[in-house]
XYZ file of C-alpha atoms in Angstrom:
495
model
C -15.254 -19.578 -5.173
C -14.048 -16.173 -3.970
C -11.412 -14.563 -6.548
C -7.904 -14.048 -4.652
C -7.906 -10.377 -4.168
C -4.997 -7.789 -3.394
C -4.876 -5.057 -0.541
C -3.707 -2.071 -1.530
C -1.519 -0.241 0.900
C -3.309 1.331 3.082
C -5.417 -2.013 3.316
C -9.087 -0.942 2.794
C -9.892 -1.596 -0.570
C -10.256 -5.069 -2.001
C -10.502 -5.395 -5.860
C -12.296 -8.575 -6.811
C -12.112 -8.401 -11.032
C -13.376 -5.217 -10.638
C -15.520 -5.281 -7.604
C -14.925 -3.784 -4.351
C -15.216 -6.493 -2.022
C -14.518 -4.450 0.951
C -17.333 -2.358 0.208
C -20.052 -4.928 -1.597
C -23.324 -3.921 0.910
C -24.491 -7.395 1.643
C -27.802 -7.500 3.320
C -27.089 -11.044 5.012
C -25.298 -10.361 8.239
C -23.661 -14.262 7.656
C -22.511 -13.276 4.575
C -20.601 -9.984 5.903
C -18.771 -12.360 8.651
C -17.755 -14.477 5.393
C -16.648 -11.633 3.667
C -14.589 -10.441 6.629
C -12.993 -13.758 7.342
C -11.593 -13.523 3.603
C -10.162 -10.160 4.561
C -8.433 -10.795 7.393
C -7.084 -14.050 6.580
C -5.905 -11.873 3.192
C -4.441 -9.576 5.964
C -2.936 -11.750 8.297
C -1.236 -14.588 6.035
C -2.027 -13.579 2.944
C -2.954 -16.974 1.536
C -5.765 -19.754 1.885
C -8.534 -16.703 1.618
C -10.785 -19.088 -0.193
C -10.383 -22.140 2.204
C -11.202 -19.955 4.612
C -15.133 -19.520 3.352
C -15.187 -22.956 2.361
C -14.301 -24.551 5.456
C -16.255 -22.732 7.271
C -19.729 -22.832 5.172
C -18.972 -26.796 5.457
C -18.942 -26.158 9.256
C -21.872 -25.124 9.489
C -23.703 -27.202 6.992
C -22.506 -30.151 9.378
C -23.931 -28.432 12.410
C -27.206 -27.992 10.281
C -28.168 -31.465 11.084
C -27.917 -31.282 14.619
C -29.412 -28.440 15.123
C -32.321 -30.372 13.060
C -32.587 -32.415 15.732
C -32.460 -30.668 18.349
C -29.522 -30.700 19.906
C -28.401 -26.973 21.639
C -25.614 -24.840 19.875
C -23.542 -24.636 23.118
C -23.046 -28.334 22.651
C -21.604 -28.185 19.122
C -20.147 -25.172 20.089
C -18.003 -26.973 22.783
C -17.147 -30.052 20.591
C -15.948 -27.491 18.167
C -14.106 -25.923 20.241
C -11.852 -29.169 21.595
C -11.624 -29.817 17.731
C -10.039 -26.790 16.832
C -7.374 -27.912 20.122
C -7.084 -31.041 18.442
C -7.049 -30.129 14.897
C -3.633 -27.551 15.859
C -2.020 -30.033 17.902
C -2.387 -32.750 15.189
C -0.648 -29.735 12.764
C 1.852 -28.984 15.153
C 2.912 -33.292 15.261
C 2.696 -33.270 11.017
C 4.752 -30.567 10.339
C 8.483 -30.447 9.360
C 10.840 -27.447 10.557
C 12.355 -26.063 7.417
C 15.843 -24.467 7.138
C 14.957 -21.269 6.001
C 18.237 -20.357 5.224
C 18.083 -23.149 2.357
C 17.315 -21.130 -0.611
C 16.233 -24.002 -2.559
C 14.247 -25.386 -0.093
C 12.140 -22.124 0.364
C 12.137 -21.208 -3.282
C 10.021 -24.465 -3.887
C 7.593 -23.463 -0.965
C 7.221 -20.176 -2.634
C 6.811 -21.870 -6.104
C 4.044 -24.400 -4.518
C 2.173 -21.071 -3.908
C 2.444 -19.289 -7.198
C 1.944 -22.525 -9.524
C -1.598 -22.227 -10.203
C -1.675 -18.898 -10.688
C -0.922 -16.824 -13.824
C 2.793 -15.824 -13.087
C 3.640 -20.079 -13.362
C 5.137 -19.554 -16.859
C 7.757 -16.929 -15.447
C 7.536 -19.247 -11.636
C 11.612 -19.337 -10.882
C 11.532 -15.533 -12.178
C 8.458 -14.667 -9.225
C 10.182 -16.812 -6.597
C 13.153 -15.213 -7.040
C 11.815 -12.099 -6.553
C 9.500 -12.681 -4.060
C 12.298 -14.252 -1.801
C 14.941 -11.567 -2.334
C 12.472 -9.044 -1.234
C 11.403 -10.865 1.695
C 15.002 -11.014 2.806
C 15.893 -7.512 2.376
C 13.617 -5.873 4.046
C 13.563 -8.576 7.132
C 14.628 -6.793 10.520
C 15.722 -8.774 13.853
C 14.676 -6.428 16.588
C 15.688 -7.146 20.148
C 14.804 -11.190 19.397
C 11.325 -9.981 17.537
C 11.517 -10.971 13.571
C 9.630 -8.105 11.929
C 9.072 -8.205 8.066
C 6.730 -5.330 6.704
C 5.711 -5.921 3.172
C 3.806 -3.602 2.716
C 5.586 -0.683 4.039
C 8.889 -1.473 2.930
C 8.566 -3.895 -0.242
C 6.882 -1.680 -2.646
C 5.909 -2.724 -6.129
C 6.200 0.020 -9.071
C 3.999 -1.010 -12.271
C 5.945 0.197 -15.244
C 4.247 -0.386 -18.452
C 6.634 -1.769 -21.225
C 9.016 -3.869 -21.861
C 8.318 -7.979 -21.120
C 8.337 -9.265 -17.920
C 11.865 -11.354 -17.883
C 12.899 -7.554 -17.147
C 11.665 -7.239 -13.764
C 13.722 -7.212 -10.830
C 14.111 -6.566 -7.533
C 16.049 -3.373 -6.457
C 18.616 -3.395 -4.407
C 17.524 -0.106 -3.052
C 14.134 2.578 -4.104
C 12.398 3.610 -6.876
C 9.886 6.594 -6.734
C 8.327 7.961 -9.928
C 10.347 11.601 -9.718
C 12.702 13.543 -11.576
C 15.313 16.239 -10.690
C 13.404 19.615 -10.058
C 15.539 21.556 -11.800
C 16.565 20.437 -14.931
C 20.767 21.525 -14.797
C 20.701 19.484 -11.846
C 22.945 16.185 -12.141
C 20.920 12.998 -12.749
C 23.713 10.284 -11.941
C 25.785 10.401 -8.550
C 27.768 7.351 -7.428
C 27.566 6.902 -4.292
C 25.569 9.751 -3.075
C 25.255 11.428 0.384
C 21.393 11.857 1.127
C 19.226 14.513 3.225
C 16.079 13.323 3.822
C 13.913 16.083 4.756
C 9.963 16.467 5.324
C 9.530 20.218 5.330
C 9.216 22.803 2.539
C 12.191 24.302 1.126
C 9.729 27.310 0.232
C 9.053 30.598 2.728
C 6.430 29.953 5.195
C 3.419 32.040 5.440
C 1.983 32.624 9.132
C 0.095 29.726 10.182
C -3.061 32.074 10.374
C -4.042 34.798 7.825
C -1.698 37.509 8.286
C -1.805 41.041 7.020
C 1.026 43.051 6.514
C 0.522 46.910 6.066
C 2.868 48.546 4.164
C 3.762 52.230 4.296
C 7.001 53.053 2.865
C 8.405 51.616 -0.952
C 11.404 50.333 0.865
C 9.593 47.862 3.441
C 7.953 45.844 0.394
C 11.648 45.585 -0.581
C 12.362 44.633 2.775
C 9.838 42.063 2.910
C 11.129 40.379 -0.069
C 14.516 40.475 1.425
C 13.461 38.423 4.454
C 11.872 35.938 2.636
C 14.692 35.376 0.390
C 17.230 35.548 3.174
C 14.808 32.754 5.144
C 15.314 30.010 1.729
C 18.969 31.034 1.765
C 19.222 30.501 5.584
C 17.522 26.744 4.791
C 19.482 25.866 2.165
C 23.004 26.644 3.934
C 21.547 24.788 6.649
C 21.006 21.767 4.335
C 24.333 22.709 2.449
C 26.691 22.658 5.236
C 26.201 18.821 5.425
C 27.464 18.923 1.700
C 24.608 16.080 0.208
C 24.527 15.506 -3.422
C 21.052 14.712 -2.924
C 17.945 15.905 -1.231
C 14.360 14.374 -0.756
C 11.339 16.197 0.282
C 8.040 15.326 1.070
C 6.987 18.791 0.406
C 7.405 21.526 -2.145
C 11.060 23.271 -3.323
C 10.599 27.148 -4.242
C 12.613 28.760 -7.400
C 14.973 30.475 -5.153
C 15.718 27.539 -3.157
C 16.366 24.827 -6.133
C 18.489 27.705 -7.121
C 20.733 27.740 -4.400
C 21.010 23.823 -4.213
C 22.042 23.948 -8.057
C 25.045 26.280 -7.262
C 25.763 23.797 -4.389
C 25.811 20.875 -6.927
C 22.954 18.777 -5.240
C 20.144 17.222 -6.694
C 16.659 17.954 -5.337
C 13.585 16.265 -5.676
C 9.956 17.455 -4.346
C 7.035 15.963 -2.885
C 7.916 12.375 -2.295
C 5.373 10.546 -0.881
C 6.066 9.717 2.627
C 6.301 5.839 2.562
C 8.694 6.424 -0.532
C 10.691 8.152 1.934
C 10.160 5.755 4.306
C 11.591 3.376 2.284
C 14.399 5.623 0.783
C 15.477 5.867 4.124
C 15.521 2.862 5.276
C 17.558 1.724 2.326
C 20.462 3.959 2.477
C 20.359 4.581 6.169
C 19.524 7.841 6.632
C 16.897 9.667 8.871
C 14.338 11.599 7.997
C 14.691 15.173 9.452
C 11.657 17.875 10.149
C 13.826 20.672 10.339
C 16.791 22.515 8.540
C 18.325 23.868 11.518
C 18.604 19.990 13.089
C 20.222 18.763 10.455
C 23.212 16.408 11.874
C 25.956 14.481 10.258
C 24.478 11.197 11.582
C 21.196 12.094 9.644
C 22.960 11.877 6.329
C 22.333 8.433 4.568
C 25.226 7.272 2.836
C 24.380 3.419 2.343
C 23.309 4.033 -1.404
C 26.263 3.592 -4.247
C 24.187 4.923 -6.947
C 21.480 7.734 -7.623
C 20.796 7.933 -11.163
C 17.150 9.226 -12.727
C 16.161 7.136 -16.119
C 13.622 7.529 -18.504
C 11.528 4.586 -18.976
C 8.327 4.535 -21.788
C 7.345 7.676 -20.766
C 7.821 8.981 -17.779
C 11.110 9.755 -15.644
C 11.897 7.669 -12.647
C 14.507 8.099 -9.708
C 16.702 5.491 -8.472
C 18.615 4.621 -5.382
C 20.177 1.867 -6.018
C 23.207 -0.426 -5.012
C 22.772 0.354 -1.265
C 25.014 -1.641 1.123
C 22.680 -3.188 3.637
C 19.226 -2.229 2.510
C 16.509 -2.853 4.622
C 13.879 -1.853 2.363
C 13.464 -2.179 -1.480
C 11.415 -1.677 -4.699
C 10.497 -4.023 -6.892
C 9.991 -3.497 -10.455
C 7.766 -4.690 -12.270
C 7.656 -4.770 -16.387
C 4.728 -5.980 -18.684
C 2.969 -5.488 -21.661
C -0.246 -4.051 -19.927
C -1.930 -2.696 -16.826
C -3.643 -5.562 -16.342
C -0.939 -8.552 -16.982
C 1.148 -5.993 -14.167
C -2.235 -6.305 -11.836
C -2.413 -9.655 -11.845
C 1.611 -10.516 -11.581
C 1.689 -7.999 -8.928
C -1.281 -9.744 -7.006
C 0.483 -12.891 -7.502
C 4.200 -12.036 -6.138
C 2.215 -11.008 -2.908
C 1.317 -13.600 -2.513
C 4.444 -15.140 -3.256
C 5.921 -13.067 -0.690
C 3.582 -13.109 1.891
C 4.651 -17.192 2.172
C 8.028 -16.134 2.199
C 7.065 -14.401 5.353
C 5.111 -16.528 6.959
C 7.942 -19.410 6.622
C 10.402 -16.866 7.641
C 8.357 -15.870 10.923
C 7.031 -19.562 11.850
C 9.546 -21.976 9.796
C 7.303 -25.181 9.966
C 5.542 -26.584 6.884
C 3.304 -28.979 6.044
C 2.170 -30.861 2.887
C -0.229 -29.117 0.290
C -2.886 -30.317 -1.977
C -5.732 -31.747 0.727
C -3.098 -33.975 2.746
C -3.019 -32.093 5.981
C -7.014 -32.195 5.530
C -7.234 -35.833 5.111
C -4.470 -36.626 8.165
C -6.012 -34.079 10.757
C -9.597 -35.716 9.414
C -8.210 -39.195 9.871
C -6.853 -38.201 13.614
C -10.558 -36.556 14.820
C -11.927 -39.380 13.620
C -9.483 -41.369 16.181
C -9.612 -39.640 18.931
C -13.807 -38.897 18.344
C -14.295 -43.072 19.431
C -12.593 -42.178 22.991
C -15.518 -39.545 23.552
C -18.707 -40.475 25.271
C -21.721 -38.314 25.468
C -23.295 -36.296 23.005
C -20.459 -34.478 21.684
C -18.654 -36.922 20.185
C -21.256 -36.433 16.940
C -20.301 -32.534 16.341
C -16.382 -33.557 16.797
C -17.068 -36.338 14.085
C -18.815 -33.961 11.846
C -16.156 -31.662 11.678
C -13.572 -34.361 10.855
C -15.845 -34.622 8.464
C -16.332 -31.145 7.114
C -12.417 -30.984 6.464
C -12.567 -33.773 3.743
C -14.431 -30.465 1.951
C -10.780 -29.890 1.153
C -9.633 -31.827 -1.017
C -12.813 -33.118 -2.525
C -13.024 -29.188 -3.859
C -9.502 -30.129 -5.333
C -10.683 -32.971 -6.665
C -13.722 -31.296 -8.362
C -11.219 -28.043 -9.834
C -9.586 -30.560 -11.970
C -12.809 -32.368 -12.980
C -12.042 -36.067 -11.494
C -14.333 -38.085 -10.046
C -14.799 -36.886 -6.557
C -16.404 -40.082 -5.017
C -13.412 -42.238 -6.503
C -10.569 -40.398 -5.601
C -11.736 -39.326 -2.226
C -12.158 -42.516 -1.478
C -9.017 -43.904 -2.384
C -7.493 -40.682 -0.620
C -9.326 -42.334 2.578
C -7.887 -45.447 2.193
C -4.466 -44.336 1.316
C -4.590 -41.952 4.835
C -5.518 -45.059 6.677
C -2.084 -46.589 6.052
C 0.872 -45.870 7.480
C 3.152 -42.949 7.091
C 1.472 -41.380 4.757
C 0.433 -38.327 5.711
C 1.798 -36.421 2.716
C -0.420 -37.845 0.472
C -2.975 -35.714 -1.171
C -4.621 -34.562 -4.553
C -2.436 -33.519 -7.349
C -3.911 -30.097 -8.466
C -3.522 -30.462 -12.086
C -4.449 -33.847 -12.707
C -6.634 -34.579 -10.177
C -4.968 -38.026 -9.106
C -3.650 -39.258 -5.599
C -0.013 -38.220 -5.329
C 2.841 -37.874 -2.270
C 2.675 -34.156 -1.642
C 6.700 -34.577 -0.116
C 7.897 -35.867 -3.683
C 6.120 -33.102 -5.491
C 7.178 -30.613 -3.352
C 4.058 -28.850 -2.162
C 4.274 -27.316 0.536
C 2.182 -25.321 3.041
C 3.814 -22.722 5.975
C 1.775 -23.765 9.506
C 0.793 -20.491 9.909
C -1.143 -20.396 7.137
C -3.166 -23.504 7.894
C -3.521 -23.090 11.682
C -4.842 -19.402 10.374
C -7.064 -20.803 8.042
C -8.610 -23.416 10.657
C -8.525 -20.968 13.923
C -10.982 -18.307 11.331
C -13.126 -21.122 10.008
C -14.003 -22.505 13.050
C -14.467 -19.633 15.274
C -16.742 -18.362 12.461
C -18.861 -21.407 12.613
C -18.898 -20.822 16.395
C -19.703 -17.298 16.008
C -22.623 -17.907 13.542
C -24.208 -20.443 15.386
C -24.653 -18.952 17.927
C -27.366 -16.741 16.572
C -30.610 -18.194 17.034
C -32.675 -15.564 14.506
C -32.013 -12.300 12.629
C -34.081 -9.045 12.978
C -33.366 -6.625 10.491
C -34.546 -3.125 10.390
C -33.643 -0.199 7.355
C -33.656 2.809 7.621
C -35.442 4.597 4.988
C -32.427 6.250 2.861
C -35.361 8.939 1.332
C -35.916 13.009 2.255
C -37.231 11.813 5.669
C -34.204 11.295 7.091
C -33.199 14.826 6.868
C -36.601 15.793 8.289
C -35.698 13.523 11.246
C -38.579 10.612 10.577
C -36.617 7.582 10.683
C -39.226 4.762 9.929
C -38.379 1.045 9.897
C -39.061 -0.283 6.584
């Protein structure tokens, strides 16, 4: 089975252990649709990336037969198709609205999808987080929920200390200290500039020369590059902040003159920290001095204070009224326990989101598998013609499901799938399914596993269209190029 793997924020590379999935070369063009599917499944939802591949290698190693005999791909094709129809509608008539603004209710969706993981010992802890994050940095635009994780929950790694510590901020952390060190490092309730230009002279855009005749005009010079800082510090200093951000550098001169004004500056943030940071305590982020206005002044935070923790120096702005972005922090003994309990919160938080966006669940552990299975299978005996063998088949190929459930715990897959079978056949009880730890039949409802629909319609929609996709290539042709010395001297030869 693929190993869950993390984006990182700009969302190209994928760390599998230590392999970069995004980038293994694999030769087989079936295998690079596979590997996509993970990815943007990982992208979209966030969750079910290994369903994904399985459901739809089983797919296609339904269709193999078929093809066997000689039936045409267009045909399976088609009966795939109206099962895909069938298989969402059948999700849409299973699944239960949830009241998302039940905290308890979504805590134990979010705990369904961290239990197996490694965070389960500190689960209430993660789902905690995971949830509080979610909610801050949710944003109701004209009707349109929009919740960016990645932009605007960001997760700092700080080495030390044991994870009970970590939290989520109710405002931004960036890794920074003061740039000067007389400046004050604790400010309640701060007034913030946001900038994202240099408080340092500018040269020319292009190389400049400057001849100089006379002793005085060097003097001069100086003088007019000193009076320009001056001039963009009384521009920022006439808004009286206690605090500024840049994105860029601070000169001498300039941290000078903000240290005689009593504000706090801090250099070269990075610009989705300041994204963040402004989004938190409300202010905007300005390009220039001279525009500076009152309204751009961010004065949602309640506290600015810089701490030392193991090591290094880091900035926070926290307590901010109605933050719409936030940092969580993140404590552990090592890199690698932080690595893997940040991989596991996003996914924590990713359900959050999808629940939040599409607030209909259904029931985990192989159930929805064995009900949608149990409906094809129904509606396949109304069929006539040819097609109603491909539609079977992939009724079929969803019992893949659970029986991989099964097999993770080491049952007997013949025996409990079986019984699984028998127990869908019955009435209301569609929330039966495979308990993942033990490996026995158990009511999904009771145990409180739960899926968001998004996630599963996801799954199914990229499974099947990828069986579609792939089968409809009849043969592959592959040519290399020769990666030696005669590409440069422009003979390209097909290996």
């Amino acid at each position: 089975p693929l190993v869950h793997r993390p984006l990182s924020e700009s969302g190209r590379k994928v760390q599998t252990g230590n392999i970069n999935a995004a980038k293994i070369q694999v030769q087989h063009p079936a295998a690079k649709s596979m590997i996509e599917i993970s990815r943007t499944q990982d992208e979209e939802v966030g969750d079910g990336t290994t369903s994904v591949i399985i459901l739809a290698g089983e797919m296609l190693a339904v269709a193999e037969q078929f093809l066997e005999q000689q039936m045409h791909p267009t045909i399976i094709i088609s009966a795939y198709r109206q099962a895909l129809e069938d298989m969402l509608d059948t999700l849409k008539e299973i699944s239960t609205p949830v009241d998302t603004s039940d905290r308890s209710m979504m805590l134990k969706i979010v705990h369904s999808a961290i239990n197996t993981k490694a965070l389960s010992r500190w689960s209430e802890l993660a789902c905690g987080i995971a949830l509080d994050a979610v909610r801050t940095v949710e944003l109701e635009d004209n009707g349109r929920k929009e919740i960016d994780i990645k932009k605007y929950a960001k997760v700092e790694k700080v080495p030390g200390g044991i994870i009970e510590d970590s939290c989520v901020l109710k405002g931004v952390m960036v890794n920074k200290d003061v740039t000067h060190p007389r400046m004050k490092r604790m400010i309640r309730e701060p007034r913030i500039v946001l900038l994202d230009c240099s408080l340092e002279y500018k040269k020319g855009e292009s190389q400049t020369d400057i001849e100089i005749s006379k002793e005085e005009d060097f003097a001069r010079i100086l003088q007019m590059e000193e009076e320009y800082i001056q001039q963009i510090c009384e521009d920022i200093i006439r808004l009286k902040p206690d605090l500024v951000f840049t994105e860029k550098g601070i000169s001498d001169l300039a941290q000078h003159y903000l240290m005689k004004a009593n504000i706090s500056a801090i250099r070269r943030v990075r610009k989705t920290d300041n994204n963040r940071i402004a989004r938190a305590c409300g202010a905007r982020i300005v390009s220039r001095t001279d525009e500076l206005r009152e309204e751009d002044v961010g004065t949602g935070a309640g506290l600015f204070e810089v701490k030392k923790i193991g090591d290094e120096y880091f900035t926070f702005v926290t307590e901010c009224k109605d933050p719409k972005a936030c940092t969580i922090l993140l404590r552990g003994a090592s890199k690698e326990i932080l690595a893997e309990v940040e991989r596991n919160l996003q996914d924590a938080m990713q359900v959050c989101r999808n629940v939040l966006l599409d607030p209909f669940l259904l029931p985990g552990g192989g159930a929805v598998e064995m009900a949608v299975s149990k409906r094809l299978t129904e509606r396949s005996r109304a069929l006539t013609g040819i097609e109603q063998w491909p539609y079977r088949a992939v009724a079929q190929a969803l019992e893949v499901i659970p029986r991989t459930l099964i097999q993770n715990c080491g049952a007997s897959t013949i025996r409990v799938l079986t019984s699984l079978r028998a127990k869908h056949t019955q009435d209301n009880s569609v929330c039966w399914g495979v308990d993942g730890e033990t490996g026995c039949l158990s009511d999904m409802s009771s145990l409180g596993i739960w899926e968001p629909l998004a996630v599963k319609a996801q799954t199914y929609k990229t499974a099947v269209e990828t069986a579609i996709l792939l089968l409809r290539i009849d043969d592959i042709v592959s040519g290399h190029k020769k990666k030696d010395k005669e590409e440069q001297m422009g003979g390209q030869g097909a290996e």
